[in-house]
mmCIF file of C-alpha atoms in Angstrom:
data_model
loop_
_atom_site.group_PDB
_atom_site.id
_atom_site.type_symbol
_atom_site.label_atom_id
_atom_site.label_comp_id
_atom_site.label_asym_id
_atom_site.label_seq_id
_atom_site.Cartn_x
_atom_site.Cartn_y
_atom_site.Cartn_z
ATOM 1 C CA MET A 1 106.828 136.580 100.236
ATOM 2 C CA LYS A 2 106.611 135.551 96.581
ATOM 3 C CA ASN A 3 105.764 138.218 94.046
ATOM 4 C CA LEU A 4 102.977 137.199 91.679
ATOM 5 C CA ARG A 5 104.538 139.120 88.844
ATOM 6 C CA LYS A 6 107.600 136.867 88.647
ATOM 7 C CA ASN A 7 107.629 134.194 85.930
ATOM 8 C CA LYS A 8 106.733 131.196 88.094
ATOM 9 C CA LYS A 9 104.902 127.995 87.214
ATOM 10 C CA PHE A 10 101.702 128.234 89.224
ATOM 11 C CA VAL A 11 97.987 127.630 89.191
ATOM 12 C CA THR A 12 95.513 129.650 91.223
ATOM 13 C CA GLY A 13 91.870 129.333 92.052
ATOM 14 C CA ALA A 14 89.103 126.834 92.559
ATOM 15 C CA SER A 15 89.768 124.956 89.317
ATOM 16 C CA ALA A 16 93.293 123.823 90.194
ATOM 17 C CA ALA A 17 93.265 120.037 90.223
ATOM 18 C CA LEU A 18 95.670 117.124 90.428
ATOM 19 C CA THR A 19 94.798 113.672 89.182
ATOM 20 C CA LEU A 20 97.147 110.717 89.065
ATOM 21 C CA LEU A 21 97.177 106.982 88.591
ATOM 22 C CA MET A 22 99.160 104.993 91.144
ATOM 23 C CA LEU A 23 100.357 101.531 90.149
ATOM 24 C CA ALA A 24 102.364 99.088 92.270
ATOM 25 C CA ALA A 25 102.429 95.357 92.861
ATOM 26 C CA GLY A 26 99.448 94.891 90.588
ATOM 27 C CA THR A 27 97.249 97.399 92.407
ATOM 28 C CA PHE A 28 95.645 100.524 91.050
ATOM 29 C CA ALA A 29 94.908 103.520 93.249
ATOM 30 C CA TRP A 30 92.957 106.334 91.661
ATOM 31 C CA PHE A 31 94.260 109.277 93.636
ATOM 32 C CA SER A 32 92.717 112.596 92.657
ATOM 33 C CA ALA A 33 93.315 115.720 94.672
ATOM 34 C CA GLN A 34 91.110 118.682 93.882
ATOM 35 C CA ASP A 35 91.533 122.154 95.273
ATOM 36 C CA SER A 36 88.504 124.305 95.734
ATOM 37 C CA VAL A 37 88.325 127.488 97.681
ATOM 38 C CA ASP A 38 85.689 128.711 100.082
ATOM 39 C CA ASN A 39 86.434 132.411 100.445
ATOM 40 C CA GLU A 40 84.813 134.227 103.337
ATOM 41 C CA PHE A 41 85.332 137.942 103.586
ATOM 42 C CA LYS A 42 84.531 139.558 106.895
ATOM 43 C CA THR A 43 84.796 143.164 105.720
ATOM 44 C CA SER A 44 83.606 145.029 102.662
ATOM 45 C CA GLY A 45 87.168 146.078 101.834
ATOM 46 C CA ILE A 46 88.096 142.677 100.360
ATOM 47 C CA PRO A 47 86.198 141.912 97.136
ATOM 48 C CA ASP A 48 85.077 138.375 96.374
ATOM 49 C CA GLY A 49 87.706 136.336 94.497
ATOM 50 C CA SER A 50 90.682 138.491 95.454
ATOM 51 C CA VAL A 51 92.209 135.883 97.785
ATOM 52 C CA LYS A 52 92.752 132.403 96.367
ATOM 53 C CA VAL A 53 94.590 129.159 96.902
ATOM 54 C CA TRP A 54 97.945 129.172 95.075
ATOM 55 C CA GLU A 55 99.286 125.794 94.012
ATOM 56 C CA ILE A 56 102.238 124.231 92.179
ATOM 57 C CA PHE A 57 102.272 120.660 90.933
ATOM 58 C CA ASP A 58 103.888 118.667 88.123
ATOM 59 C CA GLU A 59 101.168 116.833 86.219
ATOM 60 C CA GLU A 60 103.574 114.614 84.267
ATOM 61 C CA GLU A 61 105.348 113.523 87.444
ATOM 62 C CA ALA A 62 102.027 112.918 89.165
ATOM 63 C CA GLU A 63 100.811 110.610 86.409
ATOM 64 C CA LYS A 64 103.829 108.334 86.984
ATOM 65 C CA ALA A 65 103.654 108.336 90.782
ATOM 66 C CA THR A 66 103.383 105.093 92.756
ATOM 67 C CA PRO A 67 102.469 104.347 96.386
ATOM 68 C CA GLY A 68 105.312 105.615 98.528
ATOM 69 C CA THR A 69 106.077 108.513 96.161
ATOM 70 C CA LYS A 70 105.544 112.027 97.469
ATOM 71 C CA VAL A 71 103.269 113.835 95.045
ATOM 72 C CA GLN A 72 104.232 117.506 94.906
ATOM 73 C CA LYS A 73 101.428 119.727 96.113
ATOM 74 C CA ASP A 74 102.735 123.133 97.152
ATOM 75 C CA VAL A 75 99.928 125.205 98.628
ATOM 76 C CA GLY A 76 99.897 128.857 99.656
ATOM 77 C CA VAL A 77 97.435 131.746 99.586
ATOM 78 C CA SER A 78 97.601 134.536 97.001
ATOM 79 C CA ASN A 79 96.324 138.064 97.504
ATOM 80 C CA LEU A 80 95.124 139.450 94.187
ATOM 81 C CA GLY A 81 93.268 142.375 95.752
ATOM 82 C CA GLU A 82 94.374 145.883 96.629
ATOM 83 C CA SER A 83 94.213 145.507 100.433
ATOM 84 C CA ASP A 84 96.803 143.889 102.690
ATOM 85 C CA VAL A 85 95.215 140.925 104.465
ATOM 86 C CA PHE A 86 95.441 138.316 107.184
ATOM 87 C CA VAL A 87 94.795 134.784 105.893
ATOM 88 C CA ARG A 88 94.043 131.385 107.348
ATOM 89 C CA ALA A 89 93.660 127.978 105.670
ATOM 90 C CA SER A 90 92.153 124.608 106.500
ATOM 91 C CA PHE A 91 91.467 121.269 104.819
ATOM 92 C CA GLU A 92 88.690 118.823 104.182
ATOM 93 C CA GLU A 93 89.616 115.318 103.050
ATOM 94 C CA MET A 94 87.407 112.671 101.461
ATOM 95 C CA VAL A 95 88.226 109.061 100.618
ATOM 96 C CA HIS A 96 86.084 106.864 98.367
ATOM 97 C CA LYS A 97 87.137 103.213 98.618
ATOM 98 C CA PHE A 98 85.511 99.940 97.629
ATOM 99 C CA LYS A 99 84.456 97.176 100.008
ATOM 100 C CA ASN A 100 87.076 94.559 100.871
ATOM 101 C CA ASP A 101 87.049 91.109 102.417
ATOM 102 C CA GLY A 102 88.500 92.234 105.772
ATOM 103 C CA ALA A 103 91.399 89.773 105.635
ATOM 104 C CA ALA A 104 94.813 90.545 107.107
ATOM 105 C CA GLN A 105 95.935 91.272 103.531
ATOM 106 C CA PRO A 106 92.583 92.535 102.214
ATOM 107 C CA ASN A 107 91.398 92.289 98.642
ATOM 108 C CA LEU A 108 88.391 93.979 97.147
ATOM 109 C CA THR A 109 85.196 91.962 97.430
ATOM 110 C CA VAL A 110 83.759 90.845 94.089
ATOM 111 C CA PHE A 111 79.968 90.966 93.971
ATOM 112 C CA LYS A 112 78.575 88.545 91.389
ATOM 113 C CA GLU A 113 75.243 89.633 89.931
ATOM 114 C CA ALA A 114 73.026 87.491 87.723
ATOM 115 C CA ALA A 115 71.733 90.591 85.934
ATOM 116 C CA LYS A 116 73.744 93.504 84.586
ATOM 117 C CA LYS A 117 73.518 96.689 86.651
ATOM 118 C CA ALA A 118 71.831 99.693 85.091
ATOM 119 C CA ASP A 119 74.256 102.364 83.938
ATOM 120 C CA ALA A 120 72.783 104.719 86.566
ATOM 121 C CA ASP A 121 74.028 102.328 89.275
ATOM 122 C CA LEU A 122 77.645 102.576 88.129
ATOM 123 C CA PHE A 123 80.237 104.483 90.116
ATOM 124 C CA ALA A 124 81.239 106.476 87.035
ATOM 125 C CA ASN A 125 77.687 107.835 86.904
ATOM 126 C CA GLY A 126 77.381 108.610 90.602
ATOM 127 C CA GLY A 127 76.182 105.141 91.609
ATOM 128 C CA THR A 128 77.622 102.485 93.888
ATOM 129 C CA PHE A 129 79.057 99.745 91.672
ATOM 130 C CA MET A 130 82.155 99.527 89.470
ATOM 131 C CA PRO A 131 82.415 96.695 86.933
ATOM 132 C CA VAL A 132 85.528 94.652 87.738
ATOM 133 C CA PRO A 133 87.732 96.139 85.009
ATOM 134 C CA VAL A 134 89.243 94.107 82.213
ATOM 135 C CA THR A 135 92.369 96.120 81.540
ATOM 136 C CA ASP A 136 93.996 94.277 78.620
ATOM 137 C CA THR A 137 92.604 92.044 75.898
ATOM 138 C CA THR A 138 95.446 92.588 73.414
ATOM 139 C CA SER A 139 96.784 89.041 73.806
ATOM 140 C CA TRP A 140 93.305 87.520 73.435
ATOM 141 C CA THR A 141 91.274 86.783 70.299
ATOM 142 C CA THR A 142 87.507 86.874 70.029
ATOM 143 C CA ALA A 143 85.966 83.436 70.092
ATOM 144 C CA ALA A 144 84.285 84.117 66.758
ATOM 145 C CA ALA A 145 87.605 84.999 65.136
ATOM 146 C CA GLU A 146 88.986 81.645 66.334
ATOM 147 C CA GLY A 147 86.026 79.853 64.811
ATOM 148 C CA PHE A 148 84.203 79.074 68.068
ATOM 149 C CA THR A 149 80.440 79.054 68.412
ATOM 150 C CA VAL A 150 79.336 80.458 71.790
ATOM 151 C CA THR A 151 76.052 79.612 73.488
ATOM 152 C CA GLY A 152 74.700 80.775 76.851
ATOM 153 C CA ALA A 153 76.487 84.156 76.879
ATOM 154 C CA PRO A 154 74.057 87.111 77.228
ATOM 155 C CA ALA A 155 73.753 89.774 74.565
ATOM 156 C CA GLY A 156 76.363 92.498 74.970
ATOM 157 C CA VAL A 157 79.019 90.074 76.262
ATOM 158 C CA THR A 158 82.133 89.518 74.163
ATOM 159 C CA VAL A 159 83.905 86.191 74.649
ATOM 160 C CA TYR A 160 87.652 85.981 74.051
ATOM 161 C CA VAL A 161 89.896 82.919 73.925
ATOM 162 C CA LYS A 162 93.596 82.313 74.299
ATOM 163 C CA GLU A 163 95.402 79.087 73.418
ATOM 164 C CA ILE A 164 97.266 77.952 76.518
ATOM 165 C CA ALA A 165 98.522 74.534 75.398
ATOM 166 C CA ALA A 166 98.824 72.800 72.085
ATOM 167 C CA SER A 167 100.170 69.604 70.614
ATOM 168 C CA ALA A 168 99.755 67.789 67.356
ATOM 169 C CA THR A 169 96.495 66.320 68.647
ATOM 170 C CA LEU A 170 95.270 68.673 71.368
ATOM 171 C CA SER A 171 94.608 72.366 71.908
ATOM 172 C CA GLU A 172 93.507 73.919 75.212
ATOM 173 C CA TYR A 173 92.001 77.369 75.605
ATOM 174 C CA ALA A 174 91.331 79.877 78.337
ATOM 175 C CA VAL A 175 88.208 82.039 78.192
ATOM 176 C CA LEU A 176 87.763 85.712 79.062
ATOM 177 C CA ALA A 177 84.342 87.379 78.860
ATOM 178 C CA VAL A 178 83.760 91.132 78.919
ATOM 179 C CA SER A 179 80.483 93.015 79.216
ATOM 180 C CA ASP A 180 79.596 96.108 77.238
ATOM 181 C CA GLN A 181 80.283 98.002 80.498
ATOM 182 C CA ASN A 182 83.926 96.863 80.158
ATOM 183 C CA GLY A 183 83.505 94.596 83.180
ATOM 184 C CA LYS A 184 84.480 90.980 83.773
ATOM 185 C CA VAL A 185 81.806 88.338 83.207
ATOM 186 C CA SER A 186 82.186 84.979 84.987
ATOM 187 C CA ALA A 187 80.609 81.636 84.092
ATOM 188 C CA ASP A 188 81.074 77.899 84.169
ATOM 189 C CA TRP A 189 82.644 77.464 80.759
ATOM 190 C CA THR A 190 82.531 74.238 78.792
ATOM 191 C CA ILE A 191 85.018 74.288 75.925
ATOM 192 C CA ASP A 192 85.178 71.724 73.158
ATOM 193 C CA SER A 193 88.260 72.618 71.165
ATOM 194 C CA THR A 194 87.573 69.866 68.622
ATOM 195 C CA ALA A 195 83.995 70.850 67.918
ATOM 196 C CA LYS A 196 84.931 74.504 68.381
ATOM 197 C CA THR A 197 82.093 75.218 70.807
ATOM 198 C CA ILE A 198 81.943 77.187 74.061
ATOM 199 C CA THR A 199 78.971 76.892 76.393
ATOM 200 C CA ALA A 200 78.361 79.253 79.321
ATOM 201 C CA ALA A 201 76.348 78.362 82.441
ATOM 202 C CA ASN A 202 75.736 80.237 85.714
ATOM 203 C CA VAL A 203 76.736 83.544 84.146
ATOM 204 C CA THR A 204 77.401 86.488 86.495
ATOM 205 C CA TYR A 205 78.479 90.088 86.033
ATOM 206 C CA ASP A 206 81.312 90.983 88.433
ATOM 207 C CA TYR A 207 81.320 94.295 90.342
ATOM 208 C CA TYR A 208 83.105 96.121 93.137
ATOM 209 C CA GLU A 209 80.842 98.074 95.491
ATOM 210 C CA LYS A 210 81.709 101.488 96.893
ATOM 211 C CA ASP A 211 82.187 101.597 100.646
ATOM 212 C CA THR A 212 81.043 104.435 102.900
ATOM 213 C CA VAL A 213 82.685 107.722 101.924
ATOM 214 C CA LYS A 214 84.912 108.922 104.765
ATOM 215 C CA THR A 215 85.170 112.666 105.246
ATOM 216 C CA PHE A 216 87.392 114.583 107.610
ATOM 217 C CA ASN A 217 86.875 118.330 107.980
ATOM 218 C CA TRP A 218 89.785 119.804 109.903
ATOM 219 C CA THR A 219 87.680 122.638 111.298
ATOM 220 C CA ALA A 220 85.265 120.067 112.737
ATOM 221 C CA GLY A 221 87.893 117.693 114.118
ATOM 222 C CA PRO A 222 91.480 119.000 114.071
ATOM 223 C CA LEU A 223 94.355 116.603 113.453
ATOM 224 C CA PHE A 224 97.876 117.981 113.507
ATOM 225 C CA VAL A 225 100.857 117.253 115.744
ATOM 226 C CA GLY A 226 104.230 118.928 115.266
ATOM 227 C CA THR A 227 105.660 119.364 111.786
ATOM 228 C CA GLY A 228 106.965 117.185 108.965
ATOM 229 C CA ASP A 229 105.390 113.911 107.859
ATOM 230 C CA ILE A 230 102.285 114.251 109.987
ATOM 231 C CA GLY A 231 98.707 115.375 109.610
ATOM 232 C CA ARG A 232 97.569 111.945 108.495
ATOM 233 C CA PHE A 233 94.011 111.628 107.283
ATOM 234 C CA GLU A 234 92.046 110.600 110.375
ATOM 235 C CA SER A 235 90.195 107.712 108.729
ATOM 236 C CA ASP A 236 93.152 106.382 106.739
ATOM 237 C CA ASN A 237 96.634 106.511 108.217
ATOM 238 C CA LEU A 238 98.249 105.517 104.908
ATOM 239 C CA ILE A 239 97.494 108.957 103.443
ATOM 240 C CA THR A 240 99.953 111.593 104.617
ATOM 241 C CA LEU A 241 100.079 115.342 104.142
ATOM 242 C CA GLN A 242 103.528 116.888 104.413
ATOM 243 C CA TYR A 243 104.172 120.534 105.255
ATOM 244 C CA HIS A 244 106.942 123.055 104.678
ATOM 245 C CA ASP A 245 108.695 122.736 108.038
ATOM 246 C CA ALA A 246 110.585 126.006 107.599
ATOM 247 C CA ASN A 247 107.307 127.898 107.256
ATOM 248 C CA ILE A 248 105.516 126.400 110.301
ATOM 249 C CA ALA A 249 106.088 127.140 113.971
ATOM 250 C CA ALA A 250 104.802 125.281 117.045
ATOM 251 C CA THR A 251 103.919 128.613 118.698
ATOM 252 C CA PRO A 252 102.563 131.819 117.081
ATOM 253 C CA THR A 253 105.656 133.283 115.401
ATOM 254 C CA ALA A 254 105.977 136.247 113.058
ATOM 255 C CA ASP A 255 106.010 135.328 109.345
ATOM 256 C CA LYS A 256 105.189 131.657 110.040
ATOM 257 C CA TRP A 257 102.121 129.469 109.786
ATOM 258 C CA TYR A 258 100.704 128.325 113.105
ATOM 259 C CA TYR A 259 98.148 125.555 113.604
ATOM 260 C CA ASN A 260 95.422 126.466 116.095
ATOM 261 C CA ALA A 261 94.105 123.124 117.362
ATOM 262 C CA ALA A 262 91.090 124.813 118.963
ATOM 263 C CA ASP A 263 89.447 125.553 115.606
ATOM 264 C CA GLY A 264 91.375 123.499 113.022
ATOM 265 C CA TRP A 265 92.796 126.457 111.073
ATOM 266 C CA PHE A 266 96.352 127.284 110.033
ATOM 267 C CA TYR A 267 96.944 131.009 110.609
ATOM 268 C CA TYR A 268 99.635 132.947 108.814
ATOM 269 C CA VAL A 269 101.084 135.199 111.525
ATOM 270 C CA GLY A 270 101.764 138.142 109.311
ATOM 271 C CA ILE A 271 100.333 140.273 106.552
ATOM 272 C CA VAL A 272 100.017 139.082 102.963
ATOM 273 C CA PRO A 273 100.482 142.274 100.931
ATOM 274 C CA SER A 274 98.572 142.988 97.747
ATOM 275 C CA GLY A 275 100.024 141.139 94.742
ATOM 276 C CA THR A 276 101.945 138.508 96.725
ATOM 277 C CA VAL A 277 101.677 134.882 97.836
ATOM 278 C CA SER A 278 102.042 133.748 101.419
ATOM 279 C CA PRO A 279 104.877 131.396 102.375
ATOM 280 C CA LEU A 280 103.901 127.886 101.305
ATOM 281 C CA LEU A 281 102.076 125.762 103.835
ATOM 282 C CA MET A 282 101.902 122.321 102.265
ATOM 283 C CA THR A 283 104.375 120.489 100.060
ATOM 284 C CA SER A 284 103.102 116.990 99.189
ATOM 285 C CA VAL A 285 100.574 114.181 99.569
ATOM 286 C CA THR A 286 101.672 110.547 99.872
ATOM 287 C CA LEU A 287 99.882 107.224 99.740
ATOM 288 C CA ASP A 288 102.055 104.912 101.828
ATOM 289 C CA LYS A 289 104.066 102.276 99.959
ATOM 290 C CA SER A 290 102.379 99.571 102.032
ATOM 291 C CA ALA A 291 98.997 100.278 100.433
ATOM 292 C CA GLY A 292 97.710 96.987 99.060
ATOM 293 C CA ASN A 293 94.889 95.625 96.943
ATOM 294 C CA SER A 294 92.180 97.182 99.114
ATOM 295 C CA TYR A 295 93.316 100.574 97.752
ATOM 296 C CA MET A 296 92.537 99.652 94.156
ATOM 297 C CA TYR A 297 90.551 102.446 92.519
ATOM 298 C CA MET A 298 90.587 104.608 95.629
ATOM 299 C CA ASP A 299 89.508 108.197 95.033
ATOM 300 C CA TYR A 300 90.974 110.799 97.393
ATOM 301 C CA THR A 301 89.980 114.458 97.445
ATOM 302 C CA LEU A 302 91.746 117.229 99.317
ATOM 303 C CA GLN A 303 89.822 120.489 99.557
ATOM 304 C CA VAL A 304 91.759 123.565 100.620
ATOM 305 C CA LYS A 305 89.744 126.333 102.259
ATOM 306 C CA THR A 306 90.964 129.853 102.887
ATOM 307 C CA GLU A 307 89.567 132.943 104.581
ATOM 308 C CA ALA A 308 90.857 136.504 104.639
ATOM 309 C CA LEU A 309 90.486 139.587 106.818
ATOM 310 C CA GLN A 310 91.709 143.126 106.376
ATOM 311 C CA GLY A 311 95.096 143.394 107.998
ATOM 312 C CA THR A 312 93.999 145.496 110.958
ATOM 313 C CA ALA A 313 93.959 144.651 114.656
ATOM 314 C CA GLU A 314 90.228 145.356 114.854
ATOM 315 C CA ALA A 315 89.441 142.857 112.099
ATOM 316 C CA ILE A 316 90.956 139.961 114.063
ATOM 317 C CA GLU A 317 87.869 139.960 116.297
ATOM 318 C CA ALA A 318 85.982 138.333 113.410
ATOM 319 C CA TRP A 319 87.959 135.114 114.046
ATOM 320 C CA PRO A 320 86.829 133.901 117.510
ATOM 321 C CA GLY A 321 89.197 130.926 117.329
ATOM 322 C CA ALA A 322 92.129 133.296 117.041
ATOM 323 C CA THR A 323 91.022 135.736 119.718
ATOM 324 C CA ALA A 324 90.435 132.859 122.157
ATOM 325 C CA ASN A 325 94.114 131.955 121.849
ATOM 326 C CA ALA A 326 95.897 134.773 123.710
ATOM 327 C CA ALA A 327 99.311 134.117 122.163
ATOM 328 C CA LEU A 328 97.897 133.937 118.632
ATOM 329 C CA LYS A 329 95.810 137.066 119.080
ATOM 330 C CA ALA A 330 98.825 139.002 120.376
ATOM 331 C CA ALA A 331 101.018 137.816 117.478
ATOM 332 C CA LEU A 332 98.428 138.816 114.880
ATOM 333 C CA GLU A 333 97.894 142.201 116.497
ATOM 334 C CA ALA A 334 101.654 142.780 116.439
ATOM 335 C CA ALA A 335 101.658 142.098 112.673
ATOM 336 C CA ALA A 336 98.641 144.329 111.951
ATOM 337 C CA THR A 337 98.935 147.374 109.747
ATOM 338 C CA ASN A 338 97.696 149.735 112.499
#
């Protein structure tokens, strides 16, 4: 057990959150893991809010993580109440990805729209589309600053140029156009470097479109085999949850976590006394190093759920999934306070 009164670095409660930017081989994966707690109390002796998820993570390390790096995410259950309790925990995972071209090495599909999407349609505002981001214009100069006159570009579009070749008699330029939504704008560009004119035709606004959100609730469809680098997200086998092997047992064992496949819950086979934290269940989340361009801007959410019962043998009956497992029921009854 870990005593809450020791000077540890920890975060408790529904607001604990981890957000990080993953960058590798030119791909961006937006990997945000949020913890929220659904507390269910089966007896009146455990007040609401007294049992919470307990988490440790290093935000600075997380911000620098790349695919293949294990992001620290230590998860346990804290008992802030006055009663000794039994606890169990489960997960729900959600992945938001954007549509890809389905190739063997997939890339995100770019949807070219003749008209700019309304702000309400943007992913950042709860919509479906994300403007294809323009991440760096520092090496570009606005066309106006270079003395170019631009025609055919819609209002709200900024046109940049960059000199890519020059001689005593010839200059060549590349063009980059950005919308006021900070998205890429494509066109057939005609550039006259002598007359200093740029003409745009067939202008389109470029977007990525959000794919179907995939959700996996462990209590609805359990997924766990053995210990260690397992428990992969059912709909995406490149996302891996890792557990504290020393704290998990394959059979109901005193003072260990045990996964009950029948109901999708991890049960701590022991009592969590008032003012303490259970042994840690989870240690990290990893996006596999093989994740490619189709994982750009992925958003991943891990929700940790916990429930508590008074630490008595009679209270165990409130968890049918536990009582249906004879070995688990016996182990919990042996740990009970009466």
